XYZ file of C-alpha atoms in Angstrom:
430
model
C -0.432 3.884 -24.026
C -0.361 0.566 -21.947
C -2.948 -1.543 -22.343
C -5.460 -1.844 -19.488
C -8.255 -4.574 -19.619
C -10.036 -5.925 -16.249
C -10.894 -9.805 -16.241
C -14.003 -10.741 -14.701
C -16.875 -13.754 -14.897
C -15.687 -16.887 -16.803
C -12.347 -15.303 -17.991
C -11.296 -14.567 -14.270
C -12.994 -18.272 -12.767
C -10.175 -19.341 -15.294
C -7.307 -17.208 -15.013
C -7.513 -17.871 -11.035
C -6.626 -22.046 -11.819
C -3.904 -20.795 -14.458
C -2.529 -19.116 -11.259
C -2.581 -21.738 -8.605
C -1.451 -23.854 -11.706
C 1.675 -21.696 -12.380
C 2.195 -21.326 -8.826
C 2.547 -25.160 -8.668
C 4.632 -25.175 -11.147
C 7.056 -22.326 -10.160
C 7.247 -24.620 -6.535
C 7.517 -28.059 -7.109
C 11.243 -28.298 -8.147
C 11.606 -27.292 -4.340
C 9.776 -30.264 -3.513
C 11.891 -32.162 -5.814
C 15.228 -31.708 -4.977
C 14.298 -32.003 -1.325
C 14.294 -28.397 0.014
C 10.835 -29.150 0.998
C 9.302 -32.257 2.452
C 5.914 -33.199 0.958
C 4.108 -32.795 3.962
C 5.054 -29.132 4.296
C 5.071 -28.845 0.233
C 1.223 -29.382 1.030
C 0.876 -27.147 3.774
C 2.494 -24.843 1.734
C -0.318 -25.035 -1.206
C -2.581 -24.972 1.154
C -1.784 -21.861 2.675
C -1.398 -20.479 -0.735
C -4.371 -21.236 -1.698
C -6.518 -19.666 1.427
C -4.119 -16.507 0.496
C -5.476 -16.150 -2.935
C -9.266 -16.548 -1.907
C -9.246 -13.964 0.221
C -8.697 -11.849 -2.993
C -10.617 -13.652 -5.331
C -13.722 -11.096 -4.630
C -11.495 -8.357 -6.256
C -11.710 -6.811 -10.328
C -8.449 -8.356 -11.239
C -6.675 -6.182 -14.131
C -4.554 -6.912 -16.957
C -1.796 -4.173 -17.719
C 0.441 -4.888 -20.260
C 0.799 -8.282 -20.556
C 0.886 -9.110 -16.382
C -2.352 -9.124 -14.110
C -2.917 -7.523 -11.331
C -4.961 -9.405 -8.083
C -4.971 -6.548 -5.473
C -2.702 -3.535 -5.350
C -0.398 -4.557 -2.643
C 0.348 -8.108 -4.594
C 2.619 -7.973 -6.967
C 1.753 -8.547 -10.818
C 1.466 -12.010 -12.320
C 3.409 -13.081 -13.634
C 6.609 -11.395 -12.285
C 9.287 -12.944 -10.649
C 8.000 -10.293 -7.229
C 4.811 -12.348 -7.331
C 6.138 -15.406 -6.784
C 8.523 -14.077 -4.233
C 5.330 -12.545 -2.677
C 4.377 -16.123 -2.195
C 7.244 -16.982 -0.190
C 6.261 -15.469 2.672
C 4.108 -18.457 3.659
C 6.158 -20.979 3.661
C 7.456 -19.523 7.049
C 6.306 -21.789 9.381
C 9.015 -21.659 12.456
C 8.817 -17.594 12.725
C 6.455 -14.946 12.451
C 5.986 -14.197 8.382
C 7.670 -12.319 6.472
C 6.869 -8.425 5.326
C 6.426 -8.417 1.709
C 4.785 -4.643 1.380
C 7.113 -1.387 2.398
C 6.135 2.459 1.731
C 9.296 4.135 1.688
C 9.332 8.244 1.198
C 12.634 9.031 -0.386
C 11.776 12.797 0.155
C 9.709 15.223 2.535
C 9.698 18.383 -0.790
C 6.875 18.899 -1.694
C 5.473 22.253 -3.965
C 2.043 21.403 -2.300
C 0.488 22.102 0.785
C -2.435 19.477 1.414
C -4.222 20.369 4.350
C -4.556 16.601 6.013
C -1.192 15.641 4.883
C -0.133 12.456 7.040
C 3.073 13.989 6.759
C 2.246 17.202 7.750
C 4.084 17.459 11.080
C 7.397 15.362 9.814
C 9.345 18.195 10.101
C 13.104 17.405 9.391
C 16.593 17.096 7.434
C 15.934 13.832 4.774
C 18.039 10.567 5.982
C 21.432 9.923 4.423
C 20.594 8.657 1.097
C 22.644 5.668 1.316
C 21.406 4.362 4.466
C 18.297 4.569 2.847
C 19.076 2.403 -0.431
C 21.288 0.054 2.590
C 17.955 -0.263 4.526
C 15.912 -1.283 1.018
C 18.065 -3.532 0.026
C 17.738 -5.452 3.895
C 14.074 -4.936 3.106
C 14.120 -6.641 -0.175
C 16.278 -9.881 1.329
C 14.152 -10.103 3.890
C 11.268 -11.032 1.687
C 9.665 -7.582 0.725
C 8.288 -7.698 -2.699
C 6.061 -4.982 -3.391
C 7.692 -1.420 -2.732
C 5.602 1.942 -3.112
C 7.942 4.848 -2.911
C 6.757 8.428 -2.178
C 7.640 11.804 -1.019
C 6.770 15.012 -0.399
C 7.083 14.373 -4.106
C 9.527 11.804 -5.067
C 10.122 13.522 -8.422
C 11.545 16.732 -6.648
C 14.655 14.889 -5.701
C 14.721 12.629 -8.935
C 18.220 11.216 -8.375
C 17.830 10.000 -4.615
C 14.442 8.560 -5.794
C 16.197 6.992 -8.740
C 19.175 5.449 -6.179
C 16.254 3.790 -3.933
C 14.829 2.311 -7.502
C 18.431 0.834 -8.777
C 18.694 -0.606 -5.448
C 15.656 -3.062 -6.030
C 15.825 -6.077 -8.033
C 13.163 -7.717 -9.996
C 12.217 -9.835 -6.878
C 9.957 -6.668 -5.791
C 7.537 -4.629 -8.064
C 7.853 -0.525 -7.839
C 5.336 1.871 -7.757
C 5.737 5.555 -7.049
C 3.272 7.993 -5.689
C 3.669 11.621 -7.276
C 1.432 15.083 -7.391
C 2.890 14.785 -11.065
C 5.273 17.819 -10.062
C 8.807 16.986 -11.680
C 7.851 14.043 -14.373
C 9.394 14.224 -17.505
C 9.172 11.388 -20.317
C 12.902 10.726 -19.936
C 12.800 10.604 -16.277
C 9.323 7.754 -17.016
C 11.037 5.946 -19.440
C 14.225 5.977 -17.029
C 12.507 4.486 -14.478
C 10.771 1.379 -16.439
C 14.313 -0.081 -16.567
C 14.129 -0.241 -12.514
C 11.013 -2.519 -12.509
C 8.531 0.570 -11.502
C 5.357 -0.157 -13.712
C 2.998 2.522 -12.006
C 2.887 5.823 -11.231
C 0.167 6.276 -8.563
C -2.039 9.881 -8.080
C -3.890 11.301 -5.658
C -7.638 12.142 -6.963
C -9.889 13.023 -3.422
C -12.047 15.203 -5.172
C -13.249 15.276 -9.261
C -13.397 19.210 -9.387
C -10.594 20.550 -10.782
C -10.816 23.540 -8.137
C -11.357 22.055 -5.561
C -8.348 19.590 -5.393
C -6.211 22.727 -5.934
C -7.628 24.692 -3.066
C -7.130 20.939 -1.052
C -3.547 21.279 -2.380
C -3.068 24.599 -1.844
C -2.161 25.439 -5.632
C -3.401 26.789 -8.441
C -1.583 24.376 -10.644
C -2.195 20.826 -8.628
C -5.082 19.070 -11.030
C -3.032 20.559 -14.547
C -0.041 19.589 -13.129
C -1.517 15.787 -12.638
C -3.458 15.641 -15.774
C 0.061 16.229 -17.756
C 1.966 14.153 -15.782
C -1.153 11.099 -16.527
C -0.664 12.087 -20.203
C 3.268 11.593 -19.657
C 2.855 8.393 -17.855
C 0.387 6.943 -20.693
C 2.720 7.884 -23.399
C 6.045 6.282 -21.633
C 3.534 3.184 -21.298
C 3.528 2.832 -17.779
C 0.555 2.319 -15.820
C -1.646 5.154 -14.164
C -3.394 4.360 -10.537
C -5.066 6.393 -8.266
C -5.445 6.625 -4.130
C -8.766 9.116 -3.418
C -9.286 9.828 0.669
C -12.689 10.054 0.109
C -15.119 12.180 3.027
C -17.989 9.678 4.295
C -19.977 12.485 2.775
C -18.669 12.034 -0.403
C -19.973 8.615 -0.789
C -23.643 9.510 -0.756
C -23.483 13.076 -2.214
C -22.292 11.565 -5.915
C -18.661 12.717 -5.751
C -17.441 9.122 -5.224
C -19.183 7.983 -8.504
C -17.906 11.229 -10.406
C -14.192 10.209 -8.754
C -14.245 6.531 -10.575
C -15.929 8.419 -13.942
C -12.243 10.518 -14.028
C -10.850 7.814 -12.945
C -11.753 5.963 -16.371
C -11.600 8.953 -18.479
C -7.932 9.583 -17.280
C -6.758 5.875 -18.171
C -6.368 4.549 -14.522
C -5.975 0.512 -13.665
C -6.403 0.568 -9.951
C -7.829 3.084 -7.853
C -7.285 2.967 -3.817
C -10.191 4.577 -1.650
C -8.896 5.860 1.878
C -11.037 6.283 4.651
C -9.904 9.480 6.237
C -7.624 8.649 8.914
C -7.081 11.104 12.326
C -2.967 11.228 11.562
C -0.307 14.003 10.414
C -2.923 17.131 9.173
C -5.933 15.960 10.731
C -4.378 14.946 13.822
C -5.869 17.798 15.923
C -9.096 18.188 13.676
C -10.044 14.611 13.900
C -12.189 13.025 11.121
C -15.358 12.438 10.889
C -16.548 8.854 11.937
C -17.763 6.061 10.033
C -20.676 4.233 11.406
C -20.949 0.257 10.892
C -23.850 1.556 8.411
C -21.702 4.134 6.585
C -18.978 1.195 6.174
C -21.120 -1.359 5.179
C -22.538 0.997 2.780
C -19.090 1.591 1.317
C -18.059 -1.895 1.026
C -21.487 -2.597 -1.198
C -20.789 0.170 -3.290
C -17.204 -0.860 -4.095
C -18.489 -4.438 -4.646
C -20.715 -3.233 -7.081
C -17.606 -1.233 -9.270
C -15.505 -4.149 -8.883
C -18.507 -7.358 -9.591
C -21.091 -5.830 -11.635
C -20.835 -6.239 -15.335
C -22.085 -3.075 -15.714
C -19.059 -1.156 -14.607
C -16.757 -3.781 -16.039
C -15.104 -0.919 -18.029
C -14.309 1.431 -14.463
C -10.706 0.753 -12.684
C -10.257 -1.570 -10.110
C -11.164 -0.802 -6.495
C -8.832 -1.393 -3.980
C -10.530 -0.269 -0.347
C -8.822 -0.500 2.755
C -12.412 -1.036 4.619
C -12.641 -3.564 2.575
C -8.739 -5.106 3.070
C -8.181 -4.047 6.559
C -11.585 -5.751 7.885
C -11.354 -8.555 10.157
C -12.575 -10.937 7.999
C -10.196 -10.189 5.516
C -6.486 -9.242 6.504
C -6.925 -6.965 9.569
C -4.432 -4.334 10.720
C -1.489 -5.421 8.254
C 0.782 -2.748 10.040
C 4.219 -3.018 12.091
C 5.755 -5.571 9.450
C 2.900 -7.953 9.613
C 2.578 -7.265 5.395
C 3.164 -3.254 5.783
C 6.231 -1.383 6.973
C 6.805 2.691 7.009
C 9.920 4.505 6.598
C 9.192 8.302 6.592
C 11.560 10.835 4.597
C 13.805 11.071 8.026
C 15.205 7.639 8.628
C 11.929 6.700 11.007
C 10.959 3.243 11.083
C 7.010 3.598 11.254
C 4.119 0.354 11.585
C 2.549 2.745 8.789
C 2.150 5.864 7.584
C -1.122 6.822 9.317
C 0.117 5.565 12.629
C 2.444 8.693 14.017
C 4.889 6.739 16.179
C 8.005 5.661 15.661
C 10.361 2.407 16.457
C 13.718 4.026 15.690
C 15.760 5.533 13.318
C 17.917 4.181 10.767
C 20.382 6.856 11.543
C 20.354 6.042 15.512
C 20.408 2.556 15.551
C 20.733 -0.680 13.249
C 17.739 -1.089 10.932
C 17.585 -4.990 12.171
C 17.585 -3.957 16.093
C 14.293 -1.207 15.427
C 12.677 -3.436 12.727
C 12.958 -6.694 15.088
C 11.719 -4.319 18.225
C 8.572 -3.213 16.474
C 7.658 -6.625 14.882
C 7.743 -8.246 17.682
C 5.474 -5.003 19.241
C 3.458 -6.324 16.204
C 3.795 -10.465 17.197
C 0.145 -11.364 16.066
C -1.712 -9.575 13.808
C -4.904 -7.991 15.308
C -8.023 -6.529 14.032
C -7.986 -2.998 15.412
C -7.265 -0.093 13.343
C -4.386 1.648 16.028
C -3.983 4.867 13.688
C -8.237 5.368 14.665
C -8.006 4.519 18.321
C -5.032 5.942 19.208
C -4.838 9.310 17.798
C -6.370 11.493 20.824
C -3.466 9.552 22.769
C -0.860 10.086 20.308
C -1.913 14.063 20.315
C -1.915 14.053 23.670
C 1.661 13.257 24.158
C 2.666 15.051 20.976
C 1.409 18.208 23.246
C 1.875 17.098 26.586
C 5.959 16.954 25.615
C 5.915 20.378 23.191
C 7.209 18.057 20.063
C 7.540 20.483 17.459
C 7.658 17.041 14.692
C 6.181 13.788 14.206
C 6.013 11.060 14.893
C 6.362 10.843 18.493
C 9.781 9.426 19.161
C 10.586 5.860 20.155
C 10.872 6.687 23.918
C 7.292 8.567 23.737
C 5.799 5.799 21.329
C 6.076 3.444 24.263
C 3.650 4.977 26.277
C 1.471 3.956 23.667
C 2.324 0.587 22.485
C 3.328 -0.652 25.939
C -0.357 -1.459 27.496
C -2.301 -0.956 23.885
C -4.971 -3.164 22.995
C -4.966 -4.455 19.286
C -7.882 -6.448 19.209
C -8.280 -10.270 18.619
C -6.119 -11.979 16.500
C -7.314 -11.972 12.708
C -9.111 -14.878 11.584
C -6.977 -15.317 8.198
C -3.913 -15.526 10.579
C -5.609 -18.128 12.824
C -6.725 -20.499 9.465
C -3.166 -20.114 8.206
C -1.902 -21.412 11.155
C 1.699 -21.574 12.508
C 2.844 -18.071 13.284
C 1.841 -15.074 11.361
């Protein structure tokens, strides 16, 4: 089993200079041999360094022998973190992407009922214009790749093509129901730089995630597949879409005690979002009170020494807030490709830029990031899901997303907010 340790009070105040340290280190022969003036070497640091305090406020972890600052950086010290660094030295152009979600597969044995993917019915994309897109993704400074299904593990070999496609200049980690893991197939897959295998835990009873799954088998299937995972010595992580209800009814403190029990490192908490499943249905709103009241709780898992022992916390109210990142979506630091060649901002946002089937992947990604020029603070997949259903029935679609010609009627006049305040103190274009 891989050992998991978080680093916290003196020990983290510590490890964070060893970073900017090593990170100084790992940059200066650029300034050296002239690829970098010293005037922009600076601005570079500089940059870097505002980047890493925005994370400083996280449980940092140690698994294995690299550390982990936030789930969507890569671990240090990897070669993908420093090439997740790159991305601000950009100062001419909009930066890079360094985070993509790609699902490799829409198979699944389950049946969730809010499913973001629910409604992507269709044929999976050509396999190799997949792996050709990931590799584009990977030279254009992507570093951190999370590959999913349906359940990736259904169709082993096309999610093994997408992994022996990626170089050690990105990290791997692969969501999975557990359905389909063996410990050759884990052990297989260390070779192609994936170091976690990430599961979903919403709920801590056993029955009710299978009735939420629509199987019998969903929670044993998961708890062997963890057992798998900790014996081929690869990390275990969790993502739990947690109800606002279940934050003050106890189930979100009985989600991070399985969370420990099972061996997990990092554990991402979801706000429900109003996309794929819950589309029609809706979710229940969050008030400023209910998310303030989430933040303080998560704060307290990932500071307090007295759950020093629980996984990390990674929350997207948390990472998506204005005063942190914002909306990260449409290549700002996140891109989407869903199991049929669609080239999505994210996965929660059903619209869709193109196809890599239609069109060339640099045409539909350039379209959309430039749809995405500045970074804004509004969270689209929450304010525009009544319009997104309404022209998903207005037109009779019978699949999501909404294609690129319908997607237009929403981007074309949207409102995304003000620009993000990290973006506007790291000056230059974001």
């Amino acid at each position: 089993m891989i050992k998991v340790k978080n680093i916290r009070g003196f020990r983290k105040s510590t490890f964070i200079q060893w970073v900017k340290v090593r990170v100084f280190i790992y940059f200066l022969p650029e300034l050296i041999k002239g690829k970098m003036g010293f005037k922009r070497f600076i601005e570079f640091l500089k940059r870097l360094l505002y980047f890493l305090s925005k994370v400083e406020h996280n449980k940092f972890v140690k698994i294995g022998k690299n550390t982990r600052l936030d789930l969507y950086i890569p671990s240090f010290p990897l070669k993908a973190f420093f090439a997740s660094c790159e991305k601000v030295k950009e100062f001419k152009e909009k930066l890079p992407c360094t985070v993509a979600l790609i699902s490799v597969t829409s198979a699944c044995k389950f049946n969730c009922k809010y499913c973001y993917q629910k409604n992507d019915i269709g044929k999976d994309v050509d396999i190799n214009k997949l792996v050709e897109v990931v590799k584009k993704l990977q030279n254009m400074g992507v570093a951190f790749f999370n590959i999913e299904g349906g359940d990736p593990f259904l169709k082993y070999e096309r999610l093994k093509k997408v992994c022996q496609a990626i170089d050690k200049r990105s990290e791997i980690w692969v969501n999975s129901t557990g359905y389909g893991i063996t410990l050759e197939r884990l052990k297989e897959l260390k070779k192609y730089n994936v170091t976690a295998i990430m599961f979903s835990l919403h709920t801590p009873y056993s029955e009710k995630l299978n009735d939420f799954m629509g199987d019998e088998s969903a929670w044993e299937t998961m708890v062997h597949a963890i057992e798998l995972c900790h014996k081929a010595d690869i990390a275990v992580a969790f993502n739990s879409c947690i109800s606002k209800e279940g934050f003050y009814n106890g189930d979100f403190e009985k989600i991070m005690e399985k969370a420990k029990e099972f061996g997990g490192s990092i554990i991402q908490i979801i706000k429900p979002k109003p996309s794929g499943g819950a589309l029609k249905e809706g979710v229940k709103r969050f008030s400023e009170e209910d998310i303030l009241y989430v933040k303080n709780i998560v704060n307290k898992y990932n500071l307090d020494k007295k759950y020093r022992e629980y996984p990390s916390i990674s929350a997207q109210v948390i990472e998506e807030d204005k005063t942190q990142f914002g909306c990260t979506a449409g290549g700002t630091d996140r891109i989407y490709i869903n199991a049929k060649g669609d080239v999505q901002p994210c996965e929660f946002l059903n619209m869709s830029f193109g196809n890599i089937e239609d069109e060339p992947f640099e045409k539909t990604y350039k379209k959309m990031r430039d749809c995405f020029l500045e970074p804004g603070e509004c969270w689209l997949c929450e304010k525009y899901s009544k319009e997104i259903l309404k022209l998903y029935e207005k037109h009779n679609l019978k699949s999501l997303p909404l294609p690129p010609e319908i997607s237009q009627e929403i981007y074309k006049n949207w409102d995304r907010g003000s620009k993000t305040k990290f973006y506007k103190n790291l000056g230059g274009k974001a």
